Coordinates of C-alpha atoms in Angstrom, one line a residue:
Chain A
X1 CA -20.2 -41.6 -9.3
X2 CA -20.6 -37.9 -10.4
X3 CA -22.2 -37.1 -7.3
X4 CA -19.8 -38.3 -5.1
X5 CA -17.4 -36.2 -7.1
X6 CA -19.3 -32.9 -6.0
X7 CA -19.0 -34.2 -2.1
X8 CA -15.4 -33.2 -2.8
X9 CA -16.1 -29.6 -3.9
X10 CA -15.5 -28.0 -0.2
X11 CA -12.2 -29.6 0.4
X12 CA -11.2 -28.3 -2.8
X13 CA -12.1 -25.0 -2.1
X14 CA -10.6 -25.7 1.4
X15 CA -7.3 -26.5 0.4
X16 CA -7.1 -23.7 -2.2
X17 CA -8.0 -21.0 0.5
X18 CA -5.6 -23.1 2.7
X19 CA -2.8 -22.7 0.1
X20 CA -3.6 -18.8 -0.6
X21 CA -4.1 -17.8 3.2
X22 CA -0.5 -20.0 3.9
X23 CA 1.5 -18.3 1.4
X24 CA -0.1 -14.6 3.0
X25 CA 2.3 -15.8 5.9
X26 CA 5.2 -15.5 4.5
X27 CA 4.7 -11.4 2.6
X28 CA 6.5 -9.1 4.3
X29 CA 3.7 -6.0 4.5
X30 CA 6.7 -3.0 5.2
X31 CA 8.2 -4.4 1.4
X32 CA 5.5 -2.7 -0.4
X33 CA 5.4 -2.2 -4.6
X34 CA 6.2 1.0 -5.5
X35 CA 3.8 3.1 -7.4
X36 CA 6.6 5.0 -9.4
X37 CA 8.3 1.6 -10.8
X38 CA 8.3 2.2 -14.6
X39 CA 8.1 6.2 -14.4
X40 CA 10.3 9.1 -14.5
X41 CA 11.3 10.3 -11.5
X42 CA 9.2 13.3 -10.2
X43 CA 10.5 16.9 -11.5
X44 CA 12.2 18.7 -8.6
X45 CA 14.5 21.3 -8.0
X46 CA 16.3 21.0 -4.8
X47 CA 19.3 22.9 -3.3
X48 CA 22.6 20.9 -3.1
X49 CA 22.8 20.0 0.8
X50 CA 26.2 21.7 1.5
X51 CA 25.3 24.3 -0.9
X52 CA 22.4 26.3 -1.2
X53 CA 23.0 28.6 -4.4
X54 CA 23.2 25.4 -6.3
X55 CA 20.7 23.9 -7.7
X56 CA 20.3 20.4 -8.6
X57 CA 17.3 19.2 -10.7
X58 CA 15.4 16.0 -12.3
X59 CA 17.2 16.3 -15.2
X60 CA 20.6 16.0 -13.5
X61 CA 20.3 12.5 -12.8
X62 CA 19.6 11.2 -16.3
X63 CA 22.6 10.2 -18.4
X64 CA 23.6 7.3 -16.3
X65 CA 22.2 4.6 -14.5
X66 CA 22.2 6.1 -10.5
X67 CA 21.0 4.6 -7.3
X68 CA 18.7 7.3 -5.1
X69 CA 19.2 7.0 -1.7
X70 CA 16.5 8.7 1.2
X71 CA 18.4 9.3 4.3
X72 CA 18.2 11.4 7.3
X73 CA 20.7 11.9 10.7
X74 CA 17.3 11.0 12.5
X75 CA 16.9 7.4 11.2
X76 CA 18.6 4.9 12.8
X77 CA 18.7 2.0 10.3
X78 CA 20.3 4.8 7.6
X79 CA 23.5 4.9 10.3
X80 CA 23.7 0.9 10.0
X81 CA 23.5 1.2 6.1
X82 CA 25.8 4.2 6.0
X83 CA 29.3 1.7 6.0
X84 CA 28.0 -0.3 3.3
X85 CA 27.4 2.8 1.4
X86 CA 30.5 3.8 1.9
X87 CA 31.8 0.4 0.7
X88 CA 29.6 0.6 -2.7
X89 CA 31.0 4.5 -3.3
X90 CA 34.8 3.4 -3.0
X91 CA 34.2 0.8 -5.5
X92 CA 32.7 3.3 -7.9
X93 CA 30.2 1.0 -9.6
X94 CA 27.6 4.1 -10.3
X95 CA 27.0 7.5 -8.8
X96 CA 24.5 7.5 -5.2
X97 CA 22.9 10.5 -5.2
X98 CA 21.5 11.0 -1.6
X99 CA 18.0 12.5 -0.4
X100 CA 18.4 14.7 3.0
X101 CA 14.8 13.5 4.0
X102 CA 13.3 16.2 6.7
X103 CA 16.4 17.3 8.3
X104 CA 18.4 19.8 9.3
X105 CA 20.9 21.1 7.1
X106 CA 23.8 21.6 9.2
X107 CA 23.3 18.3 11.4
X108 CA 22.9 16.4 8.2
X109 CA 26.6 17.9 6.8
X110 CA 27.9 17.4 10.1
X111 CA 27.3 13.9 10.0
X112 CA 28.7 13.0 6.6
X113 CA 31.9 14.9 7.6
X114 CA 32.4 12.8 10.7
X115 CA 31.0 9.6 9.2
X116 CA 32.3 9.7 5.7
X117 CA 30.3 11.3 2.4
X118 CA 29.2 8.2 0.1
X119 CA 27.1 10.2 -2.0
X120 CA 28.3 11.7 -5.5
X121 CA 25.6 15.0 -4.5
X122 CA 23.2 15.5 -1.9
X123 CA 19.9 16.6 -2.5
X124 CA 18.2 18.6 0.5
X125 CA 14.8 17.7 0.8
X126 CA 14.0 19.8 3.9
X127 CA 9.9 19.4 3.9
X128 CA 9.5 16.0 2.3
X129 CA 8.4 17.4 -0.8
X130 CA 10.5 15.6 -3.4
X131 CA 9.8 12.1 -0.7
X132 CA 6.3 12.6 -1.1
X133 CA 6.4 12.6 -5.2
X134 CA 8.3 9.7 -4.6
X135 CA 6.1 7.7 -2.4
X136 CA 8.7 7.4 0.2
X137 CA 7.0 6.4 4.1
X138 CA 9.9 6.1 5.7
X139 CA 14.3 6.0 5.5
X140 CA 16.2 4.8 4.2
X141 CA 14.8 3.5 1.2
X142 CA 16.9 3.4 -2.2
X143 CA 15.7 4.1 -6.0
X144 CA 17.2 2.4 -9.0
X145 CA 17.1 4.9 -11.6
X146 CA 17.8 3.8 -15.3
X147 CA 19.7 6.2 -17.8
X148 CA 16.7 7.9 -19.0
X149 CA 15.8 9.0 -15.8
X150 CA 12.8 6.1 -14.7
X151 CA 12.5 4.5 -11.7
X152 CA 13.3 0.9 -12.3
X153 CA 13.4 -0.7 -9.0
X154 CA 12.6 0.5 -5.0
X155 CA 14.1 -1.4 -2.2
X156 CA 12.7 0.1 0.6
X157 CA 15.2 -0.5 4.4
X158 CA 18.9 -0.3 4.8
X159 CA 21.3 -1.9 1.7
X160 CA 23.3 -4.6 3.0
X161 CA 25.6 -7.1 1.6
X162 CA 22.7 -9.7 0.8
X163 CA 20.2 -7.3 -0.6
X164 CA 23.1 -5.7 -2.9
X165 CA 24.2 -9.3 -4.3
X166 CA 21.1 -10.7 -4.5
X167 CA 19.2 -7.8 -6.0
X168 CA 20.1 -4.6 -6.5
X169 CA 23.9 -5.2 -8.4
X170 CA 22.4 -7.7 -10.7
X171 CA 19.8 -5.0 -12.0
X172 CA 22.1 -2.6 -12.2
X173 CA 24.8 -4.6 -14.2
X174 CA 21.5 -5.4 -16.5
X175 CA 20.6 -1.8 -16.5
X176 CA 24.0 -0.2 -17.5
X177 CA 24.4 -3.0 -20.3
X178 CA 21.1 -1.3 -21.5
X179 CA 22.5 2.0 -21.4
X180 CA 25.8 1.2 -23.2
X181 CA 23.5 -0.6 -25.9
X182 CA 21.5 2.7 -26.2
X183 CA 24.4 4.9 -26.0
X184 CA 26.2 2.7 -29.1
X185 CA 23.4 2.5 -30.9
Chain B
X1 CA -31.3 36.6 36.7
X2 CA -27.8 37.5 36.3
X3 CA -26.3 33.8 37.4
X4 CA -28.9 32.5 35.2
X5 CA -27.5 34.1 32.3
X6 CA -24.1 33.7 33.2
X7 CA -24.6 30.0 33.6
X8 CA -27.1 29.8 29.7
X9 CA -23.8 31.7 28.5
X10 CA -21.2 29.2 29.8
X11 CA -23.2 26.4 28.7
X12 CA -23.5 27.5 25.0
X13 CA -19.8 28.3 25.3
X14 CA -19.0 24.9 26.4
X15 CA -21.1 23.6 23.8
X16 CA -19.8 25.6 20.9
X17 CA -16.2 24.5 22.0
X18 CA -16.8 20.4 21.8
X19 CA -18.5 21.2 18.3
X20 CA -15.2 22.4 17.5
X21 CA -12.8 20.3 18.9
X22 CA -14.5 17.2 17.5
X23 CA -12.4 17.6 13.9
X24 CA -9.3 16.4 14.6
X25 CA -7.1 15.7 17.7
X26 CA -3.3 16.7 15.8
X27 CA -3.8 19.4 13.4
X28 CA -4.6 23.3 13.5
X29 CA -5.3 23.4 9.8
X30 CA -7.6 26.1 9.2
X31 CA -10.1 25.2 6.6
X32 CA -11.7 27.1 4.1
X33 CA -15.4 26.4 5.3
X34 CA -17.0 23.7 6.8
X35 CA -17.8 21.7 3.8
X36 CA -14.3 21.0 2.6
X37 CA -13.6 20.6 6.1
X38 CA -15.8 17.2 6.1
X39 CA -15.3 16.4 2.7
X40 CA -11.5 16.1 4.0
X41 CA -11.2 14.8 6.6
X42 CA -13.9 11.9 5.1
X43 CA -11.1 11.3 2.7
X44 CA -8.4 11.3 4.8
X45 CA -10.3 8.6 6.6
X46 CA -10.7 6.7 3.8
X47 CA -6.9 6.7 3.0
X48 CA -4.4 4.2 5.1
X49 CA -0.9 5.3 6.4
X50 CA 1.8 3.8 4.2
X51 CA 4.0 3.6 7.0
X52 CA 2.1 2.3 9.8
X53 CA -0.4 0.2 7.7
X54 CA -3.2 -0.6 10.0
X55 CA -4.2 3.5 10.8
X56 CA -6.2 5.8 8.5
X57 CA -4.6 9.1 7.5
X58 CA -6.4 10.7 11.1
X59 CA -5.5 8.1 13.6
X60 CA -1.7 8.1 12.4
X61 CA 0.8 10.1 14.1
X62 CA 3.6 9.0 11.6
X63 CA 5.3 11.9 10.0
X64 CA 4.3 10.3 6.7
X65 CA 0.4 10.3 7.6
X66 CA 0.7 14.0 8.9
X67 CA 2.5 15.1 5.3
X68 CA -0.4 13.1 3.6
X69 CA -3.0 14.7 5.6
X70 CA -2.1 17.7 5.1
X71 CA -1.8 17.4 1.4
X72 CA -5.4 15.9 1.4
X73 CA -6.7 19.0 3.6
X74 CA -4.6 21.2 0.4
X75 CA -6.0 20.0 -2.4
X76 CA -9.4 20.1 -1.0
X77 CA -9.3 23.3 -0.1
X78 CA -7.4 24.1 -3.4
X79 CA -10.8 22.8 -5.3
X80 CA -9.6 19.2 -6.1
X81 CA -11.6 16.5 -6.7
X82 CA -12.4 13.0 -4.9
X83 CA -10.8 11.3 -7.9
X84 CA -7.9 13.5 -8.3
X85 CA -6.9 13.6 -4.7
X86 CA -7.2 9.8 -4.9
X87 CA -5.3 9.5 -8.2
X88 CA -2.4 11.7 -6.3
X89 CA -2.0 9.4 -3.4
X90 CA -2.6 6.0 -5.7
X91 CA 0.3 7.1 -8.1
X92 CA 2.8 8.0 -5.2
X93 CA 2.3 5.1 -2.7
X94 CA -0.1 2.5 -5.0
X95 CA -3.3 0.9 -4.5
X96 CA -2.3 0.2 -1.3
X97 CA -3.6 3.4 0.7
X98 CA -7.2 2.4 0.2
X99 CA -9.0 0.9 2.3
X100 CA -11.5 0.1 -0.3
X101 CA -9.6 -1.5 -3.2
X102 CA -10.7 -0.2 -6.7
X103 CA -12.6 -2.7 -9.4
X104 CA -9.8 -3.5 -11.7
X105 CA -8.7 -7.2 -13.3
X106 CA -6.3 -7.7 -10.1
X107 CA -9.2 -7.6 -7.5
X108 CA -12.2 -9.1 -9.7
X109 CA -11.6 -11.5 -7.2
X110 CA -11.8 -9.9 -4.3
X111 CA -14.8 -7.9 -5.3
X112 CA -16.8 -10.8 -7.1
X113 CA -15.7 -14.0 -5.1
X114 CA -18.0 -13.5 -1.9
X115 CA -20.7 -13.3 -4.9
X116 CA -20.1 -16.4 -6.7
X117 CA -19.2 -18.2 -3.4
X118 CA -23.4 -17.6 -2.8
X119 CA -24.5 -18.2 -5.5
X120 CA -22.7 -21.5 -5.6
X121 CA -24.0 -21.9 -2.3
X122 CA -27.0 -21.2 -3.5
X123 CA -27.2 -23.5 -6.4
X124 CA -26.2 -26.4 -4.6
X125 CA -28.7 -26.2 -1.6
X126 CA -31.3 -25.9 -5.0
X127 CA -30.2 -28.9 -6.5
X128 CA -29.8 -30.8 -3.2
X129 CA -33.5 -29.5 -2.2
X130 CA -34.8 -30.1 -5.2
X131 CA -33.1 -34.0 -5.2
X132 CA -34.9 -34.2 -1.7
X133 CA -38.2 -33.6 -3.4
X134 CA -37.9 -35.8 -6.6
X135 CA -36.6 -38.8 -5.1
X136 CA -39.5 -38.4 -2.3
X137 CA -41.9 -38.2 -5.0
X138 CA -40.9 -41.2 -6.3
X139 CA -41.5 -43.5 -3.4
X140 CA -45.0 -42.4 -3.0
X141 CA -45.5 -44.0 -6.8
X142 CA -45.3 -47.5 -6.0
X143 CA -45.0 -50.0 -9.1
X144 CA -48.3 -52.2 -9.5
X145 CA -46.2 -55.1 -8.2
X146 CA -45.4 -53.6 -5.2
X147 CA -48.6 -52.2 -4.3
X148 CA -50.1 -55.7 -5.0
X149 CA -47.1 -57.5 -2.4
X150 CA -48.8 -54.2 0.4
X151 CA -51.4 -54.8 -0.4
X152 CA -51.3 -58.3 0.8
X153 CA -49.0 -57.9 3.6
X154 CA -51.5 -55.3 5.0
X155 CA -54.3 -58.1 4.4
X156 CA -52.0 -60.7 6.3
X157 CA -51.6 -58.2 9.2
X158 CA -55.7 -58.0 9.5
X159 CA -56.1 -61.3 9.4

């Protein structure tokens, strides 16, 4: 009897590679973890897109629970998520600080004066310094960043309607109710 | 004589310019001598494109795989380390771009399971083998009973 029991061994280990290799089929290899999840965003200085004597740093963007968003005039998919950002900004739920990812400064202002500004600043990233630090491989791709300044969360492809109810406005109502705890306390 | 020089001359010149042009097909980066040159662009091999997953850091012609590259090419040249290099690209884009996963908790079983799969392999074609053996052994050693019954039989059969 407790041979016939070993007999069974291979199907075993059949079915569990069977279960493991059948679950591979449904990851989605562009949605990949972010490194930075859990840190503070990288220290940068950048110029302010419309205006280069400012200067906008790291330590701006603590204070408040923001969303980061990498975009560029050359990437399609940021022009299909642009009117949702749009939507987001007019309903004021928290500040979107935009990343002008490798492009040209005076294309990239162009654009948001014909298409609409959604973001609260604009942070000209003109040779992908501050994207690199941040791991980014492509735009647009969006940082949740708590009040203390760390990364909580990285959705990498255009915000729509689904991803923001689904994911992304559930951590952030979760992550301001932090913040107000911290700031009462 | 002349030609024949001329011609030794273009040869070697010819020669000299593959040896060069065998680095890398995108990039002008001048390095600082030949050694961080291969020590560089063995790393950048070694690294994969975030972007288009399936390409080292050489083959990609991503804009993402060129900024990498020419970071890698940087901090080599800079003096970096293997390990530091390596720890720069983990901590931005993850485990991820390595082709060759590290030995942590989360891939014990990638690392160890070809290894236990043999030797459980192994083990069982032992026992199994070994079974084999003992239960043919055990025939040979027939009980006094039934050698007597062959014994007889056999006798029969001469009759």
């Amino acid at each position: 009897m407790k041979n016939r029991l070993v007999l069974f061994i291979p199907l075993i280990l059949f079915l569990a590679m069977g279960i493991f290799l059948y679950k591979g089929l449904f990851l989605n290899p562009q949605q990949l973890d972010s490194a930075l999840e859990g840190k503070q965003i990288p220290v940068f200085q950048l110029e302010k897109l419309e205006d280069s004597s400012e200067i906008i740093t790291n330590e701006t963007l603590k204070g408040q629970v923001s969303l980061l968003n990498v975009w560029a005039t050359w990437c399609p998919s940021c022009k299909y998520e642009h009117p949702y950002l749009m939507r987001l900004a007019r309903q004021d739920i928290l500040p979107i600080y935009g990343i002008n990812y490798r492009d040209e400064r005076a294309l990239a202002v162009r654009e948001l004066a014909r298409e609409g500004d959604p973001y609260t600043k604009n942070l000209f990233d003109h040779d992908g310094r501050l994207g690199l630090d941040l791991g980014v491989y492509g735009a647009p791709e969006s940082f949740l960043v708590d009040h203390n300044g760390i990364i909580r969360f990285r959705y990498a492809g255009p915000i729509d309607m689904r991803v923001w109810k689904e994911t992304l406005y559930p951590m952030i109502q979760e992550l301001q109710a932090q913040a107000k705890a911290e700031g009462a306390s | 004589m002349k030609a024949f020089i001329g011609l030794v001359g273009a040869l070697l010149l010819s020669i000299a310019m593959v040896g060069t042009a065998v680095a890398t097909p995108v990039d002008t980066y001048e390095f600082k001598n030949v050694d961080n040159q291969k020590r560089a662009l063995d790393l950048a091999h070694s690294l994969r494109c975030p972007q288009c997953q399936n390409q080292n850091l050489i083959d990609s012609n991503s804009p993402v795989a060129q900024d990498l590259r020419l970071e890698v090419y940087q901090m080599v040249d800079a003096g970096k380390g293997d390990a530091e290099i390596i720890e720069f690209m983990t901590s931005r884009y993850g485990e991820f771009v390595l082709y060759k996963p590290r030995m942590e908790s989360k891939t014990y079983l990638l690392w160890l399971g070809p290894i236990v799969l043999l030797l459980f392999g192994l083990m069982i074609g032992f026992i199994f083998v070994r079974k084999q053996r003992i239960s043919g052994a055990v025939e040979q050693e027939l009980s006094v009973e039934d050698q007597a019954e062959l014994d007889k039989l056999l006798n029969r059969d001469n009759k």
